[in-house]
XYZ file of C-alpha atoms in Angstrom:
149
model
C 167.140 138.764 117.697
C 167.287 138.418 121.382
C 169.493 135.345 121.944
C 172.740 137.611 121.630
C 171.126 140.535 123.609
C 172.946 143.161 121.488
C 171.061 146.543 122.180
C 172.959 149.785 120.871
C 173.681 152.161 123.709
C 171.872 155.118 122.024
C 168.697 152.757 121.839
C 168.628 152.851 125.794
C 168.702 156.670 125.833
C 165.404 158.488 126.728
C 164.709 162.334 125.955
C 162.647 163.601 128.981
C 160.157 166.536 128.242
C 158.054 168.268 130.967
C 154.411 168.642 130.596
C 152.533 171.086 132.696
C 149.711 169.316 134.357
C 147.626 172.409 134.328
C 148.213 173.523 131.006
C 149.749 176.710 131.896
C 153.525 177.414 131.673
C 155.735 175.355 133.846
C 156.473 177.293 136.986
C 156.210 174.672 139.776
C 158.311 171.503 139.053
C 155.630 169.508 141.215
C 152.992 170.783 138.502
C 154.690 168.723 135.667
C 154.281 165.334 134.103
C 157.565 163.825 132.732
C 157.396 162.151 129.295
C 160.131 159.880 128.302
C 160.578 159.726 124.566
C 162.608 156.722 123.228
C 164.114 156.384 120.010
C 161.869 154.620 117.364
C 164.152 151.784 116.662
C 164.257 150.957 120.501
C 160.391 151.115 120.517
C 160.362 148.701 117.488
C 163.054 146.316 119.200
C 160.952 146.255 122.469
C 157.756 145.255 120.297
C 159.437 142.529 118.582
C 160.737 141.242 122.102
C 157.181 141.591 123.770
C 155.794 139.141 120.983
C 158.259 136.458 122.527
C 157.647 137.401 126.128
C 153.753 137.097 125.649
C 153.911 133.953 123.863
C 155.925 132.644 126.913
C 153.512 134.026 129.404
C 150.529 132.697 127.430
C 152.121 129.253 126.772
C 152.582 128.989 130.549
C 149.176 130.323 131.690
C 150.276 132.923 133.833
C 147.446 135.484 133.386
C 144.033 134.872 134.479
C 141.245 135.715 132.228
C 140.264 138.518 134.416
C 143.745 140.491 133.719
C 142.615 142.946 130.940
C 145.730 145.340 131.224
C 148.284 145.053 128.843
C 146.753 142.094 126.726
C 145.730 142.037 123.257
C 141.885 141.513 122.600
C 141.021 142.924 126.284
C 140.043 146.173 127.331
C 138.436 147.684 130.188
C 135.035 147.700 128.682
C 134.747 143.953 128.535
C 136.212 143.892 132.315
C 133.231 146.417 133.210
C 130.633 144.147 131.738
C 131.959 141.286 133.606
C 131.768 142.962 136.649
C 128.255 143.988 136.174
C 127.174 140.585 135.323
C 128.824 139.464 138.436
C 126.963 141.937 140.403
C 123.608 141.072 138.937
C 124.282 137.538 139.712
C 125.024 137.976 143.110
C 121.713 140.339 143.377
C 119.864 137.437 141.747
C 121.046 134.805 144.254
C 120.709 137.233 147.076
C 124.533 137.032 148.010
C 126.915 139.558 148.764
C 129.247 140.890 146.293
C 132.303 142.763 146.663
C 135.156 144.444 144.447
C 138.648 145.413 145.104
C 140.308 148.097 142.778
C 143.919 148.746 143.236
C 145.980 151.424 141.422
C 149.771 151.037 141.517
C 150.842 154.331 141.487
C 154.412 154.543 139.924
C 154.699 150.866 139.913
C 157.549 150.518 137.694
C 159.528 153.438 139.728
C 159.003 151.093 142.620
C 159.825 147.849 141.170
C 162.511 145.746 142.879
C 164.407 144.652 139.928
C 166.505 141.923 141.860
C 163.372 140.606 143.049
C 161.930 140.457 139.461
C 165.006 138.316 138.356
C 164.481 135.765 141.144
C 160.679 135.536 140.568
C 161.575 134.943 136.527
C 163.939 132.337 137.418
C 161.698 130.815 139.740
C 159.135 130.569 137.195
C 161.601 128.796 134.684
C 161.593 131.832 132.280
C 164.191 131.257 129.296
C 167.651 132.632 130.341
C 167.541 134.705 126.974
C 164.236 136.636 128.194
C 166.004 137.397 131.363
C 169.168 138.389 129.789
C 167.346 140.541 127.491
C 165.376 142.363 130.107
C 168.250 142.976 132.276
C 170.253 144.622 129.249
C 167.024 146.652 128.316
C 166.163 147.812 131.636
C 169.550 148.340 133.430
C 171.431 150.024 130.764
C 168.916 153.021 130.381
C 169.868 156.814 130.414
C 167.907 159.892 129.868
C 168.307 163.488 129.337
C 165.974 166.256 130.000
C 165.117 168.788 127.260
C 163.719 172.014 128.375
C 162.170 174.781 125.881
C 163.620 172.963 122.882
C 167.443 173.204 123.947
Protein backbone atom coordinates (compact mmCIF):
# COMPACT_ATOMS: atom_id res chain seq x y z
CA UNK A 1 0.00 0.00 0.00
CA UNK A 2 2.49 2.66 1.07
CA UNK A 3 5.67 1.16 -0.37
CA UNK A 4 5.10 2.79 -3.78
CA UNK A 5 3.48 5.97 -2.40
CA UNK A 6 0.93 6.43 -5.15
CA UNK A 7 -1.84 8.81 -4.13
CA UNK A 8 -4.22 10.08 -6.82
CA UNK A 9 -4.08 13.88 -7.05
CA UNK A 10 -7.84 14.33 -6.58
CA UNK A 11 -7.59 12.51 -3.24
CA UNK A 12 -5.41 15.39 -2.04
CA UNK A 13 -7.96 18.09 -2.87
CA UNK A 14 -10.19 19.30 -0.05
CA UNK A 15 -13.48 21.14 -0.34
CA UNK A 16 -13.58 23.96 2.22
CA UNK A 17 -16.86 25.20 3.59
CA UNK A 18 -17.31 28.05 6.03
CA UNK A 19 -19.54 27.58 9.06
CA UNK A 20 -20.70 30.50 11.16
CA UNK A 21 -19.47 30.41 14.78
CA UNK A 22 -22.52 32.38 15.92
CA UNK A 23 -25.14 30.28 14.09
CA UNK A 24 -26.24 33.31 12.10
CA UNK A 25 -25.60 34.12 8.49
CA UNK A 26 -21.94 34.65 7.62
CA UNK A 27 -21.30 38.39 7.58
CA UNK A 28 -17.81 38.63 9.02
CA UNK A 29 -15.13 36.22 7.76
CA UNK A 30 -13.58 36.31 11.27
CA UNK A 31 -16.84 34.85 12.57
CA UNK A 32 -16.42 31.64 10.59
CA UNK A 33 -14.86 28.26 11.12
CA UNK A 34 -13.41 26.66 7.99
CA UNK A 35 -14.17 22.96 7.61
CA UNK A 36 -12.13 20.84 5.24
CA UNK A 37 -13.99 17.97 3.56
CA UNK A 38 -11.77 15.27 2.05
CA UNK A 39 -12.73 12.62 -0.52
CA UNK A 40 -13.87 9.37 1.16
CA UNK A 41 -11.14 7.27 -0.51
CA UNK A 42 -8.53 9.71 0.76
CA UNK A 43 -9.83 9.30 4.31
CA UNK A 44 -9.86 5.50 3.95
CA UNK A 45 -6.28 5.48 2.63
CA UNK A 46 -5.27 7.73 5.53
CA UNK A 47 -6.81 5.30 8.05
CA UNK A 48 -4.93 2.36 6.50
CA UNK A 49 -1.68 4.31 6.73
CA UNK A 50 -2.49 5.26 10.32
CA UNK A 51 -2.57 1.57 11.29
CA UNK A 52 1.04 1.15 10.08
CA UNK A 53 2.17 4.45 11.62
CA UNK A 54 0.60 3.69 15.01
CA UNK A 55 2.21 0.24 14.99
CA UNK A 56 5.65 1.80 14.41
CA UNK A 57 5.03 4.34 17.20
CA UNK A 58 3.85 1.59 19.56
CA UNK A 59 6.70 -0.80 18.71
CA UNK A 60 9.22 1.94 19.52
CA UNK A 61 7.53 3.17 22.71
CA UNK A 62 7.35 6.81 21.63
CA UNK A 63 4.13 7.69 23.48
CA UNK A 64 4.04 7.85 27.27
CA UNK A 65 1.14 6.21 29.10
CA UNK A 66 -0.11 9.69 30.02
CA UNK A 67 -0.71 10.54 26.34
CA UNK A 68 -4.43 10.11 25.76
CA UNK A 69 -5.07 12.16 22.63
CA UNK A 70 -5.29 10.34 19.30
CA UNK A 71 -4.85 6.91 20.89
CA UNK A 72 -7.33 4.04 20.65
CA UNK A 73 -8.57 2.89 24.05
CA UNK A 74 -7.56 6.15 25.73
CA UNK A 75 -9.86 9.07 26.40
CA UNK A 76 -10.15 12.22 28.44
CA UNK A 77 -12.20 10.62 31.22
CA UNK A 78 -9.45 8.09 32.04
CA UNK A 79 -6.94 10.96 32.10
CA UNK A 80 -9.16 12.98 34.48
CA UNK A 81 -9.52 9.99 36.83
CA UNK A 82 -5.72 9.64 36.86
CA UNK A 83 -5.23 13.35 37.62
CA UNK A 84 -7.80 13.29 40.45
CA UNK A 85 -6.04 10.19 41.86
CA UNK A 86 -2.66 11.96 41.76
CA UNK A 87 -4.13 15.03 43.49
CA UNK A 88 -5.64 12.76 46.15
CA UNK A 89 -2.29 11.04 46.69
CA UNK A 90 -0.58 14.42 47.03
CA UNK A 91 -3.12 15.56 49.61
CA UNK A 92 -2.80 12.30 51.56
CA UNK A 93 0.99 12.66 51.65
CA UNK A 94 0.76 16.41 52.34
CA UNK A 95 2.91 17.20 49.29
CA UNK A 96 2.52 19.88 46.67
CA UNK A 97 0.81 18.86 43.45
CA UNK A 98 0.97 20.90 40.25
CA UNK A 99 -0.53 20.51 36.80
CA UNK A 100 0.24 22.13 33.48
CA UNK A 101 -2.35 22.19 30.69
CA UNK A 102 -1.34 23.24 27.19
CA UNK A 103 -3.58 23.96 24.22
CA UNK A 104 -1.64 24.11 20.96
CA UNK A 105 -3.99 26.37 19.01
CA UNK A 106 -3.73 25.77 15.26
CA UNK A 107 -0.82 23.40 15.89
CA UNK A 108 -1.01 21.78 12.45
CA UNK A 109 -1.03 25.18 10.74
CA UNK A 110 2.14 26.08 12.63
CA UNK A 111 3.96 22.81 11.97
CA UNK A 112 7.51 23.15 10.64
CA UNK A 113 7.30 20.46 7.95
CA UNK A 114 11.06 20.24 7.29
CA UNK A 115 11.59 19.82 11.03
CA UNK A 116 9.11 16.94 11.00
CA UNK A 117 11.16 15.09 8.36
CA UNK A 118 14.37 15.71 10.32
CA UNK A 119 12.79 14.47 13.56
CA UNK A 120 11.37 11.33 11.92
CA UNK A 121 14.78 10.50 10.38
CA UNK A 122 16.46 10.93 13.78
CA UNK A 123 13.92 8.50 15.24
CA UNK A 124 14.85 5.94 12.54
CA UNK A 125 11.41 6.13 11.01
CA UNK A 126 11.08 3.78 8.02
CA UNK A 127 11.63 5.65 4.77
CA UNK A 128 8.27 4.51 3.35
CA UNK A 129 6.47 6.28 6.21
CA UNK A 130 8.36 9.52 5.58
CA UNK A 131 7.77 9.21 1.83
CA UNK A 132 4.04 8.64 2.34
CA UNK A 133 3.74 11.62 4.71
CA UNK A 134 5.63 13.84 2.27
CA UNK A 135 3.38 12.88 -0.61
CA UNK A 136 0.23 13.20 1.47
CA UNK A 137 1.05 16.49 3.21
CA UNK A 138 2.90 18.41 0.50
CA UNK A 139 0.68 17.60 -2.45
CA UNK A 140 -2.48 19.14 -0.99
CA UNK A 141 -4.84 21.67 -2.53
CA UNK A 142 -8.25 23.06 -1.62
CA UNK A 143 -11.12 25.08 -2.96
CA UNK A 144 -13.76 27.06 -1.09
CA UNK A 145 -17.43 26.42 -1.66
CA UNK A 146 -19.76 29.35 -0.93
CA UNK A 147 -23.54 28.87 -0.73
CA UNK A 148 -23.47 25.56 -2.58
CA UNK A 149 -21.65 26.92 -5.66
